[in-house]
Tab-separated table of C-alpha atoms in Angstrom:
chain	number	residue	atom	x	y	z
U	16	MET	CA	7.454	16.146	-27.251
U	17	LEU	CA	4.223	15.951	-25.289
U	18	GLY	CA	3.304	12.967	-23.141
U	19	PRO	CA	-0.088	11.245	-23.505
U	20	PRO	CA	-1.764	13.199	-20.647
U	21	GLN	CA	-0.634	16.503	-22.171
U	22	GLU	CA	-1.847	15.381	-25.595
U	23	ARG	CA	-5.278	14.595	-24.120
U	24	LEU	CA	-5.389	17.981	-22.419
U	25	ILE	CA	-4.572	19.863	-25.622
U	26	ALA	CA	-6.946	17.721	-27.703
U	27	ALA	CA	-9.802	18.496	-25.298
U	28	LEU	CA	-9.410	22.258	-25.705
U	29	PRO	CA	-11.906	23.871	-28.099
U	30	ARG	CA	-10.601	24.887	-31.506
U	31	ALA	CA	-10.180	28.553	-32.359
U	32	ASP	CA	-8.816	30.582	-35.275
U	33	GLY	CA	-6.974	33.187	-33.233
U	34	GLY	CA	-8.091	36.310	-31.465
U	35	VAL	CA	-9.320	34.278	-28.496
U	36	SER	CA	-9.766	36.341	-25.344
U	37	GLN	CA	-7.924	35.623	-22.130
U	38	ALA	CA	-11.294	34.960	-20.459
U	39	ALA	CA	-12.139	32.326	-23.086
U	40	ILE	CA	-8.748	30.661	-22.611
U	41	LEU	CA	-9.275	30.680	-18.846
U	42	ASP	CA	-12.710	29.053	-19.154
U	43	ALA	CA	-11.448	26.447	-21.626
U	44	VAL	CA	-8.431	25.366	-19.579
U	45	ARG	CA	-10.440	25.338	-16.347
U	46	THR	CA	-13.101	23.152	-17.968
U	47	VAL	CA	-10.694	20.485	-19.244
U	48	ILE	CA	-8.954	20.342	-15.860
U	49	LEU	CA	-12.225	19.982	-13.938
U	50	ASP	CA	-13.412	17.357	-16.439
U	51	GLY	CA	-10.476	15.170	-15.411
U	52	VAL	CA	-9.074	14.955	-18.934
U	53	ALA	CA	-5.532	14.704	-17.533
U	54	PRO	CA	-4.411	13.617	-14.058
U	55	PRO	CA	-2.931	15.844	-11.335
U	56	GLY	CA	0.729	16.611	-11.894
U	57	THR	CA	0.354	16.821	-15.684
U	58	PRO	CA	2.492	19.705	-17.017
U	59	ILE	CA	0.575	22.367	-18.925
U	60	PRO	CA	2.718	23.441	-21.921
U	61	VAL	CA	2.237	27.193	-22.273
U	62	ASP	CA	3.672	27.360	-25.803
U	63	THR	CA	1.471	24.521	-27.034
U	64	VAL	CA	-1.682	26.013	-25.506
U	65	ALA	CA	-0.809	29.386	-27.028
U	66	ALA	CA	-0.260	27.814	-30.463
U	67	HIS	CA	-3.535	25.904	-30.135
U	68	PHE	CA	-5.461	29.137	-29.618
U	69	GLY	CA	-3.350	31.180	-32.030
U	70	VAL	CA	-2.282	33.681	-29.381
U	71	SER	CA	0.912	34.764	-27.654
U	72	ARG	CA	2.112	33.234	-24.387
U	73	ILE	CA	0.911	36.257	-22.398
U	74	PRO	CA	-2.870	35.549	-22.194
U	75	VAL	CA	-2.150	31.868	-21.537
U	76	ARG	CA	0.195	32.684	-18.658
U	77	GLU	CA	-2.298	35.157	-17.203
U	78	ALA	CA	-5.082	32.571	-17.405
U	79	LEU	CA	-2.887	29.995	-15.686
U	80	LYS	CA	-1.997	32.481	-12.939
U	81	THR	CA	-5.718	32.868	-12.253
U	82	LEU	CA	-6.067	29.077	-12.017
U	83	VAL	CA	-3.125	28.981	-9.598
U	84	GLY	CA	-5.121	31.394	-7.429
U	85	GLU	CA	-8.141	29.077	-7.695
U	86	GLY	CA	-6.051	26.168	-6.447
U	87	ILE	CA	-6.386	23.889	-9.482
U	88	VAL	CA	-3.014	24.678	-11.111
U	89	ASP	CA	0.444	24.646	-9.525
U	90	HIS	CA	3.407	26.771	-10.572
U	91	ARG	CA	7.048	26.330	-9.727
U	92	ALA	CA	9.829	28.733	-10.607
U	93	ASN	CA	11.636	27.345	-13.654
U	94	GLY	CA	9.313	24.374	-13.485
U	95	GLY	CA	6.314	25.723	-15.370
U	96	TYR	CA	2.647	25.054	-14.737
U	97	SER	CA	0.935	21.764	-13.964
U	98	ILE	CA	-2.444	20.476	-12.817
U	99	ALA	CA	-2.513	20.748	-9.023
U	100	ARG	CA	-1.801	17.622	-7.025
U	101	LEU	CA	-3.278	17.345	-3.521
U	102	THR	CA	-1.892	15.289	-0.674
U	103	ALA	CA	-4.261	13.016	1.219
U	104	ALA	CA	-4.167	15.467	4.142
U	105	GLU	CA	-5.029	18.421	1.910
U	106	LEU	CA	-7.889	16.511	0.323
U	107	ALA	CA	-9.252	15.564	3.758
U	108	GLU	CA	-9.100	19.214	4.843
U	109	LEU	CA	-10.958	20.369	1.739
U	110	TYR	CA	-13.708	17.793	2.245
U	111	LEU	CA	-14.071	18.999	5.827
U	112	VAL	CA	-14.410	22.608	4.652
U	113	ARG	CA	-16.788	21.598	1.894
U	114	GLY	CA	-19.006	19.747	4.342
U	115	ALA	CA	-19.136	22.718	6.719
U	116	LEU	CA	-20.113	25.081	3.901
U	117	GLU	CA	-22.747	22.656	2.652
U	118	THR	CA	-24.293	22.304	6.101
U	119	ALA	CA	-24.375	26.085	6.542
U	120	ALA	CA	-26.072	26.506	3.162
U	121	HIS	CA	-28.665	23.847	4.013
U	122	GLY	CA	-29.704	25.768	7.116
U	123	ILE	CA	-30.597	28.758	4.962
U	124	ALA	CA	-31.825	26.862	1.883
U	125	LEU	CA	-34.355	24.583	3.563
U	126	PRO	CA	-36.861	27.203	4.774
U	127	ALA	CA	-36.437	29.169	1.523
U	128	ALA	CA	-36.961	26.242	-0.859
U	129	CYS	CA	-40.017	26.133	-3.111
U	130	ALA	CA	-41.711	23.631	-5.417
U	131	ASP	CA	-39.328	24.463	-8.281
U	132	ASP	CA	-36.370	23.714	-6.020
U	133	ASP	CA	-37.953	20.382	-5.089
U	134	ALA	CA	-38.365	19.513	-8.761
U	135	GLN	CA	-34.740	20.381	-9.517
U	136	ALA	CA	-33.504	18.314	-6.571
U	137	GLN	CA	-35.596	15.322	-7.654
U	138	SER	CA	-34.415	15.660	-11.250
U	139	ALA	CA	-30.787	15.785	-10.107
U	140	TYR	CA	-31.328	12.687	-7.971
U	141	ILE	CA	-32.871	10.774	-10.881
U	142	ALA	CA	-29.883	11.615	-13.101
U	143	LEU	CA	-27.521	10.474	-10.350
U	144	ASP	CA	-29.521	7.276	-9.834
U	145	ARG	CA	-29.201	6.466	-13.534
U	146	ALA	CA	-25.443	6.926	-13.377
U	147	VAL	CA	-25.237	4.578	-10.381
U	148	LEU	CA	-27.351	1.898	-12.075
U	149	ALA	CA	-25.241	2.152	-15.235
U	150	ASP	CA	-21.992	2.039	-13.198
U	151	ASP	CA	-21.050	5.235	-15.056
U	152	VAL	CA	-18.165	6.559	-12.954
U	153	THR	CA	-17.834	9.792	-14.917
U	154	GLY	CA	-21.579	10.363	-14.747
U	155	TYR	CA	-21.630	9.574	-11.025
U	156	HIS	CA	-18.949	12.180	-10.399
U	157	GLN	CA	-20.782	14.853	-12.361
U	158	GLU	CA	-24.299	14.066	-11.199
U	159	SER	CA	-23.298	13.745	-7.556
U	160	ARG	CA	-21.998	17.296	-7.663
U	161	ALA	CA	-25.160	18.488	-9.422
U	162	PHE	CA	-27.323	16.814	-6.758
U	163	HIS	CA	-25.445	18.326	-3.825
U	164	LEU	CA	-25.586	21.775	-5.393
U	165	ALA	CA	-29.325	21.417	-6.046
U	166	LEU	CA	-29.897	21.112	-2.290
U	167	VAL	CA	-27.905	24.247	-1.426
U	168	ARG	CA	-28.908	26.518	-4.308
U	169	PRO	CA	-32.207	27.614	-2.656
U	170	CYS	CA	-30.181	29.559	-0.083
U	171	ARG	CA	-29.790	32.198	-2.871
U	172	MET	CA	-26.573	33.437	-1.217
U	173	GLN	CA	-24.262	33.878	-4.164
U	174	ARG	CA	-21.062	34.433	-2.182
U	175	LEU	CA	-21.630	31.311	-0.112
U	176	LEU	CA	-22.422	29.265	-3.213
U	177	HIS	CA	-19.355	30.654	-4.981
U	178	VAL	CA	-17.048	29.701	-2.107
U	179	LEU	CA	-18.603	26.228	-1.940
U	180	GLU	CA	-18.182	25.626	-5.673
U	181	SER	CA	-14.641	27.012	-5.600
U	182	THR	CA	-13.743	24.604	-2.800
U	183	TRP	CA	-15.403	21.782	-4.739
U	184	ASN	CA	-13.358	22.679	-7.839
U	185	ILE	CA	-10.057	22.173	-6.013
U	186	THR	CA	-10.951	18.543	-5.320
U	187	GLU	CA	-12.081	17.859	-8.897
U	188	PRO	CA	-8.828	17.277	-10.838
U	189	GLY	CA	-8.003	14.166	-8.787
U	190	ARG	CA	-11.441	12.665	-9.534
U	191	PRO	CA	-11.499	10.952	-6.111
U	192	MET	CA	-14.836	9.266	-6.804
U	193	TRP	CA	-13.203	7.314	-9.636
U	194	GLN	CA	-11.005	5.559	-7.098
U	195	LEU	CA	-13.887	4.153	-5.061
U	196	PRO	CA	-15.241	0.645	-5.669
U	197	VAL	CA	-18.782	0.358	-6.982
U	198	THR	CA	-19.997	-0.959	-3.615
U	199	GLU	CA	-18.850	2.235	-1.895
U	200	ARG	CA	-20.427	4.458	-4.538
U	201	VAL	CA	-23.727	2.612	-4.070
U	202	ALA	CA	-23.478	3.003	-0.286
U	203	LEU	CA	-22.866	6.727	-0.678
U	204	HIS	CA	-25.839	6.942	-3.003
U	205	LEU	CA	-28.105	5.588	-0.270
U	206	GLY	CA	-27.087	8.661	1.703
U	207	HIS	CA	-28.239	10.826	-1.191
U	208	ALA	CA	-31.705	9.274	-0.907
U	209	ASP	CA	-31.844	10.162	2.800
U	210	MET	CA	-30.746	13.714	2.057
U	211	LEU	CA	-33.386	14.142	-0.635
U	212	SER	CA	-36.168	12.786	1.592
U	213	ALA	CA	-35.207	15.177	4.390
U	214	PHE	CA	-34.999	18.104	1.966
U	215	LEU	CA	-38.454	17.432	0.512
U	216	ALA	CA	-39.901	17.052	4.028
U	217	ARG	CA	-38.231	20.330	5.127
U	218	ASP	CA	-36.809	18.388	8.062
U	219	ALA	CA	-33.721	20.357	9.081
U	220	ASP	CA	-32.562	17.885	11.734
U	221	ALA	CA	-32.894	14.906	9.406
U	222	LEU	CA	-31.084	16.733	6.602
U	223	ALA	CA	-28.240	17.727	8.916
U	224	ALA	CA	-27.912	14.162	10.188
U	225	ALA	CA	-28.052	12.608	6.715
U	226	THR	CA	-25.531	15.107	5.336
U	227	THR	CA	-23.124	14.597	8.220
U	228	GLU	CA	-23.332	10.816	7.904
U	229	HIS	CA	-22.866	11.014	4.126
U	230	ASN	CA	-19.880	13.363	4.329
U	231	ASP	CA	-18.235	11.352	7.114
U	232	ARG	CA	-18.544	8.207	5.023
U	233	LEU	CA	-17.229	10.036	1.962
U	234	ARG	CA	-14.158	11.350	3.795
U	235	ALA	CA	-13.429	7.905	5.215
U	236	ALA	CA	-13.774	6.248	1.817
U	237	ILE	CA	-11.555	8.817	0.119
U	238	ALA	CA	-8.947	8.545	2.874
U	239	THR	CA	-8.845	4.765	2.457
U	240	SER	CA	-8.477	5.020	-1.310
U	241	GLN	CA	-5.763	7.706	-1.041
U	242	GLY	CA	-3.627	5.881	1.486
U	243	PRO	CA	-1.570	7.594	4.225
U	244	ALA	CA	-1.310	11.407	4.233
């Protein structure tokens, strides 16, 4: 019998009539995990996922092995698969790595950015601002990511962007932003405004300073909400 988190995970998977490819299963399971449908530690029932898609266990297991490699699924011998659970120390390390990658991307993106990039950054900020004003925690989580990525995308370095997004994905299942009080989310959003202003002004020093301050505050807030490592 499935527990409520497992039921939510299965219910969130898209329906299919069989013949689903392993790639489609991989994308579907990854999406529901990154959407925070079920919390870290939730077991992923291979047989149930296979029955849902009308396939054998083999493509499901192979998809889950790929997600283990991506860091968002855990596997234990004789213990099956589950959504990865990070310790406070691991989360802090990932945020440190993420911040370093973001700063490196900014250094390349800023001089390469154009008017279209400015428009996309402003649009992402407006969507994030709406989520903050509506106290939409899910929206804040999604739009914050979209805003940060809008500022690095002009670097046009696909490998760097891929590594950054992959690192970001590992932190997603725990939905750390959901654990912050509204006052802290608003304070972090003020940092977004500083980052956007520096980006639009092509001020590399100001962007670096605003990003560092924002990421330092984010790591501190997450560490407080997570408790001891």
